[in-house]
Amino acid sequence: MRTMSLQEFTAVTDALSPAVLEGCHEVQTETFVAVLGHDDFAEPATGLRADLADQRHEDKVLLVALADGVAESPADVLGYAWLVLHREDNRHLAGLDILVRPSARRAGIGTALWRAAEARVRAAGRTTVTSWSVHGPEPEDGPGVLAAPTGAGRVRADDPATRFALAHGFVLEQTERHSTLALPVPPERLESWRAEAAAVAGPDYRLVSWTGSTPEERLAGMAALRSRMSTDVPSAGLEFEEEAWDAERMRHADEQLVARGGSQVVTAVEHLPSGELVAFTALDRREQDVIFQQDTLVRADHRGRRLGLLVKAANLQLLARTFPGARRVHTWNAGENRFMLDINERMGFVPASVEGAWQLRLA
């Protein structure tokens, strides 16, 4: 009978073999295919390696469950836990993901990973753990479902991820709707939405766009928006505090996207009377066909002027020019964020799955 042991990595060393990284990638792939029917969200082994190597603003720990304690091949990786501890802000929090190969479940591997991760969380003095779970399409209300306390969104109570979270004391605080958009969007629709939104916004607002790294003159403005992103979007009962962003952290985020094999297109809105950036949206490409919608924000004091529709339409136009081979966009929105959901639904995004946002307050 094969035994299982855990190995910990807090940096990229010779011990972090290609077999371990490829095995973690396989765990992701098998999990996403089993739940969603595709592997668009599986991080390549090179991306995992670059992410672990980046310890500048966060302490990251990779705990790997290995069959017989060795990784001679990717198949020896049975599951893993990914732990993130912020340094500059949210020092009470720990972010955690645990994945186990579907074929290796119900053997105590997830629990072993959780116990090891919990010990590290407590040793770091963190009091709250957050985690996200991936589920299939959102179920209808009724027996056998667990509803978010926000009143928006549900997950199946008998899903493996739901059972695991509840068994270890986590509480469902929120759900996020995952939606997809088929590309290309007809150019005439994008132009119509952009013109409509620009007319409502009026002459005080101007679009600014770029591809790749953030222009030097926009770093401070984007850092301010990224900080607001952590407080202005719906977060239900999740204990998030404002994130500390500055120009250096913006540069670093751009560098890390490239290190993980990604690229981006960004559109922001400048408020001409103040010279401040007041809205933005970003799209990342990590594979030829697949695009990920990253943050979209309209500053609270500038809402009601169609700036959300304006930046999203303009950025999809920029995407079509920059990556004409892209075929789909994935996006996530809090179930109660009806403002952004309305924009996405109008643009053609369709619900595809749901994610659960879980939280555990440690005694």
Short mmCIF file of C-alpha atoms in Angstrom, two decimals, residues 137-338:
data_model
loop_
_atom_site.label_atom_id
_atom_site.label_comp_id
_atom_site.label_asym_id
_atom_site.label_seq_id
_atom_site.Cartn_x
_atom_site.Cartn_y
_atom_site.Cartn_z
CA PRO A 137 -23.68 25.96 -12.71
CA GLU A 138 -25.56 27.64 -9.89
CA PRO A 139 -28.42 25.42 -8.66
CA GLU A 140 -32.02 26.52 -8.32
CA ASP A 141 -33.22 27.38 -4.85
CA GLY A 142 -34.57 24.44 -2.91
CA PRO A 143 -33.51 21.43 -0.87
CA GLY A 144 -29.88 20.40 -1.05
CA VAL A 145 -28.44 23.86 -1.65
CA LEU A 146 -26.50 26.28 0.54
CA ALA A 147 -27.37 29.95 0.00
CA ALA A 148 -24.97 32.83 0.59
CA PRO A 149 -26.04 35.15 3.44
CA THR A 150 -26.04 38.04 0.96
CA GLY A 151 -29.20 36.57 -0.58
CA ALA A 152 -27.46 36.26 -3.96
CA GLY A 153 -26.04 32.94 -5.08
CA ARG A 154 -26.07 29.30 -4.01
CA VAL A 155 -23.86 26.20 -4.11
CA ARG A 156 -24.82 22.55 -3.91
CA ALA A 157 -24.60 21.24 -0.37
CA ASP A 158 -23.36 17.85 -1.54
CA ASP A 159 -20.50 19.16 -3.68
CA PRO A 160 -17.14 17.80 -2.45
CA ALA A 161 -15.82 21.35 -1.97
CA THR A 162 -18.88 22.35 0.08
CA ARG A 163 -18.67 19.28 2.29
CA PHE A 164 -14.95 19.80 2.87
CA ALA A 165 -15.31 23.47 3.79
CA LEU A 166 -18.19 22.88 6.20
CA ALA A 167 -16.46 19.88 7.80
CA HIS A 168 -13.48 22.07 8.69
CA GLY A 169 -15.45 24.97 10.12
CA PHE A 170 -15.55 27.37 7.17
CA VAL A 171 -18.60 29.59 6.63
CA LEU A 172 -19.96 30.55 3.22
CA GLU A 173 -19.89 34.36 3.16
CA GLN A 174 -20.51 35.13 -0.52
CA THR A 175 -20.76 33.61 -3.97
CA GLU A 176 -19.30 34.89 -7.22
CA ARG A 177 -20.89 34.28 -10.59
CA HIS A 178 -18.47 33.11 -13.26
CA SER A 179 -19.58 34.16 -16.73
CA THR A 180 -18.13 33.76 -20.22
CA LEU A 181 -18.26 35.94 -23.32
CA ALA A 182 -17.78 34.49 -26.79
CA LEU A 183 -15.43 36.50 -29.01
CA PRO A 184 -15.36 38.37 -31.24
CA VAL A 185 -18.10 40.79 -30.21
CA PRO A 186 -19.54 42.48 -33.33
CA PRO A 187 -17.58 45.75 -33.75
CA GLU A 188 -20.73 47.77 -34.36
CA ARG A 189 -22.09 46.76 -30.94
CA LEU A 190 -18.91 47.79 -29.15
CA GLU A 191 -18.88 51.14 -30.94
CA SER A 192 -22.56 51.71 -30.13
CA TRP A 193 -22.07 50.97 -26.42
CA ARG A 194 -18.98 53.16 -26.28
CA ALA A 195 -20.74 56.09 -27.96
CA GLU A 196 -23.79 55.73 -25.74
CA ALA A 197 -21.69 55.69 -22.57
CA ALA A 198 -19.47 58.58 -23.71
CA ALA A 199 -22.54 60.72 -24.34
CA VAL A 200 -23.79 60.15 -20.80
CA ALA A 201 -20.34 60.65 -19.25
CA GLY A 202 -19.88 64.00 -20.96
CA PRO A 203 -16.76 66.04 -21.72
CA ASP A 204 -15.21 65.84 -18.25
CA TYR A 205 -14.01 62.28 -18.86
CA ARG A 206 -11.35 60.93 -21.22
CA LEU A 207 -10.34 57.36 -22.04
CA VAL A 208 -6.70 56.31 -21.73
CA SER A 209 -5.54 52.84 -22.79
CA TRP A 210 -2.35 50.78 -22.97
CA THR A 211 -1.07 47.29 -23.55
CA GLY A 212 1.60 45.63 -21.43
CA SER A 213 3.19 47.48 -18.52
CA THR A 214 1.50 50.47 -16.93
CA PRO A 215 2.93 53.76 -18.26
CA GLU A 216 5.11 55.52 -15.71
CA GLU A 217 2.82 58.54 -15.56
CA ARG A 218 -0.17 56.29 -14.72
CA LEU A 219 1.38 54.23 -11.94
CA ALA A 220 0.25 56.43 -9.05
CA GLY A 221 -3.28 56.77 -10.39
CA MET A 222 -3.62 53.04 -10.97
CA ALA A 223 -2.20 52.26 -7.53
CA ALA A 224 -4.89 54.47 -5.97
CA LEU A 225 -7.59 52.62 -7.92
CA ARG A 226 -6.20 49.22 -6.95
CA SER A 227 -6.35 50.27 -3.30
CA ARG A 228 -9.97 51.34 -3.77
CA MET A 229 -10.71 48.03 -5.47
CA SER A 230 -10.14 46.29 -2.14
CA THR A 231 -12.78 48.41 -0.39
CA ASP A 232 -15.29 49.58 -3.02
CA VAL A 233 -16.45 46.21 -4.40
CA PRO A 234 -18.98 44.05 -2.52
CA SER A 235 -17.20 41.74 -0.08
CA ALA A 236 -20.10 40.63 2.15
CA GLY A 237 -18.78 39.36 5.50
CA LEU A 238 -15.24 38.74 4.29
CA GLU A 239 -12.81 40.55 6.58
CA PHE A 240 -10.82 42.38 3.93
CA GLU A 241 -9.04 45.61 4.79
CA GLU A 242 -7.76 48.18 2.31
CA GLU A 243 -4.73 46.97 0.39
CA ALA A 244 -1.60 49.11 0.30
CA TRP A 245 -0.73 49.85 -3.33
CA ASP A 246 1.89 52.26 -4.61
CA ALA A 247 3.84 52.76 -7.84
CA GLU A 248 6.44 50.15 -6.91
CA ARG A 249 3.79 47.51 -6.26
CA MET A 250 2.13 48.32 -9.59
CA ARG A 251 5.43 47.82 -11.43
CA HIS A 252 5.94 44.57 -9.60
CA ALA A 253 2.45 43.28 -10.50
CA ASP A 254 3.14 44.02 -14.17
CA GLU A 255 6.49 42.20 -13.95
CA GLN A 256 4.89 39.16 -12.37
CA LEU A 257 2.21 38.94 -15.04
CA VAL A 258 4.96 38.71 -17.65
CA ALA A 259 6.91 36.20 -15.55
CA ARG A 260 3.83 33.97 -15.47
CA GLY A 261 3.56 34.14 -19.26
CA GLY A 262 0.76 36.69 -19.41
CA SER A 263 0.04 40.01 -21.10
CA GLN A 264 -2.67 42.63 -20.62
CA VAL A 265 -4.78 45.35 -22.16
CA VAL A 266 -6.01 48.13 -19.88
CA THR A 267 -8.42 51.01 -20.30
CA ALA A 268 -8.94 53.71 -17.68
CA VAL A 269 -10.96 56.91 -17.42
CA GLU A 270 -9.33 60.21 -16.52
CA HIS A 271 -11.46 62.90 -14.86
CA LEU A 272 -10.15 65.98 -16.65
CA PRO A 273 -11.04 68.64 -14.03
CA SER A 274 -9.05 66.79 -11.32
CA GLY A 275 -6.58 64.90 -13.51
CA GLU A 276 -7.35 61.72 -11.52
CA LEU A 277 -8.05 58.25 -12.84
CA VAL A 278 -11.54 57.31 -11.64
CA ALA A 279 -12.31 54.04 -13.43
CA PHE A 280 -10.46 51.17 -15.08
CA THR A 281 -10.73 47.64 -16.41
CA ALA A 282 -8.05 45.10 -17.34
CA LEU A 283 -8.04 41.98 -19.50
CA ASP A 284 -5.25 39.39 -19.23
CA ARG A 285 -4.21 36.83 -21.82
CA ARG A 286 -2.33 33.73 -20.68
CA GLU A 287 -3.13 31.47 -23.62
CA GLN A 288 -3.85 32.22 -27.25
CA ASP A 289 -7.61 31.76 -27.06
CA VAL A 290 -8.39 32.49 -23.41
CA ILE A 291 -8.82 35.92 -21.82
CA PHE A 292 -9.40 36.67 -18.15
CA GLN A 293 -11.30 39.75 -17.03
CA GLN A 294 -9.37 41.13 -14.08
CA ASP A 295 -10.43 44.06 -11.94
CA THR A 296 -13.07 46.51 -13.10
CA LEU A 297 -13.79 49.52 -10.91
CA VAL A 298 -15.65 52.80 -11.09
CA ARG A 299 -14.79 54.97 -8.12
CA ALA A 300 -17.85 55.40 -5.92
CA ASP A 301 -17.94 59.18 -6.28
CA HIS A 302 -18.07 58.91 -10.10
CA ARG A 303 -20.74 56.26 -10.53
CA GLY A 304 -23.98 56.84 -12.43
CA ARG A 305 -22.24 58.16 -15.56
CA ARG A 306 -21.94 54.89 -17.54
CA LEU A 307 -18.18 54.77 -16.96
CA GLY A 308 -18.33 51.01 -16.39
CA LEU A 309 -19.88 50.40 -19.79
CA LEU A 310 -17.49 52.92 -21.33
CA VAL A 311 -14.26 51.28 -20.14
CA LYS A 312 -15.43 47.74 -20.83
CA ALA A 313 -16.55 48.51 -24.40
CA ALA A 314 -13.36 50.42 -25.16
CA ASN A 315 -11.16 47.71 -23.67
CA LEU A 316 -12.87 44.99 -25.71
CA GLN A 317 -12.13 47.10 -28.80
CA LEU A 318 -8.48 47.28 -27.73
CA LEU A 319 -8.46 43.52 -27.11
CA ALA A 320 -9.77 42.82 -30.61
CA ARG A 321 -6.96 44.90 -32.12
CA THR A 322 -4.24 43.47 -29.87
CA PHE A 323 -5.22 39.78 -29.70
CA PRO A 324 -7.52 39.10 -32.65
CA GLY A 325 -7.25 35.33 -32.10
CA ALA A 326 -8.90 35.44 -28.67
CA ARG A 327 -12.09 33.39 -28.54
CA ARG A 328 -13.55 33.76 -25.02
CA VAL A 329 -13.42 35.92 -21.91
CA HIS A 330 -13.94 34.67 -18.36
CA THR A 331 -15.16 37.04 -15.67
CA TRP A 332 -16.25 36.83 -12.03
CA ASN A 333 -18.64 39.10 -10.12
CA ALA A 334 -20.07 39.05 -6.63
CA GLY A 335 -23.60 37.69 -6.80
CA GLU A 336 -24.96 40.91 -5.29
CA ASN A 337 -23.05 43.20 -7.67
CA ARG A 338 -26.07 43.79 -9.88
#
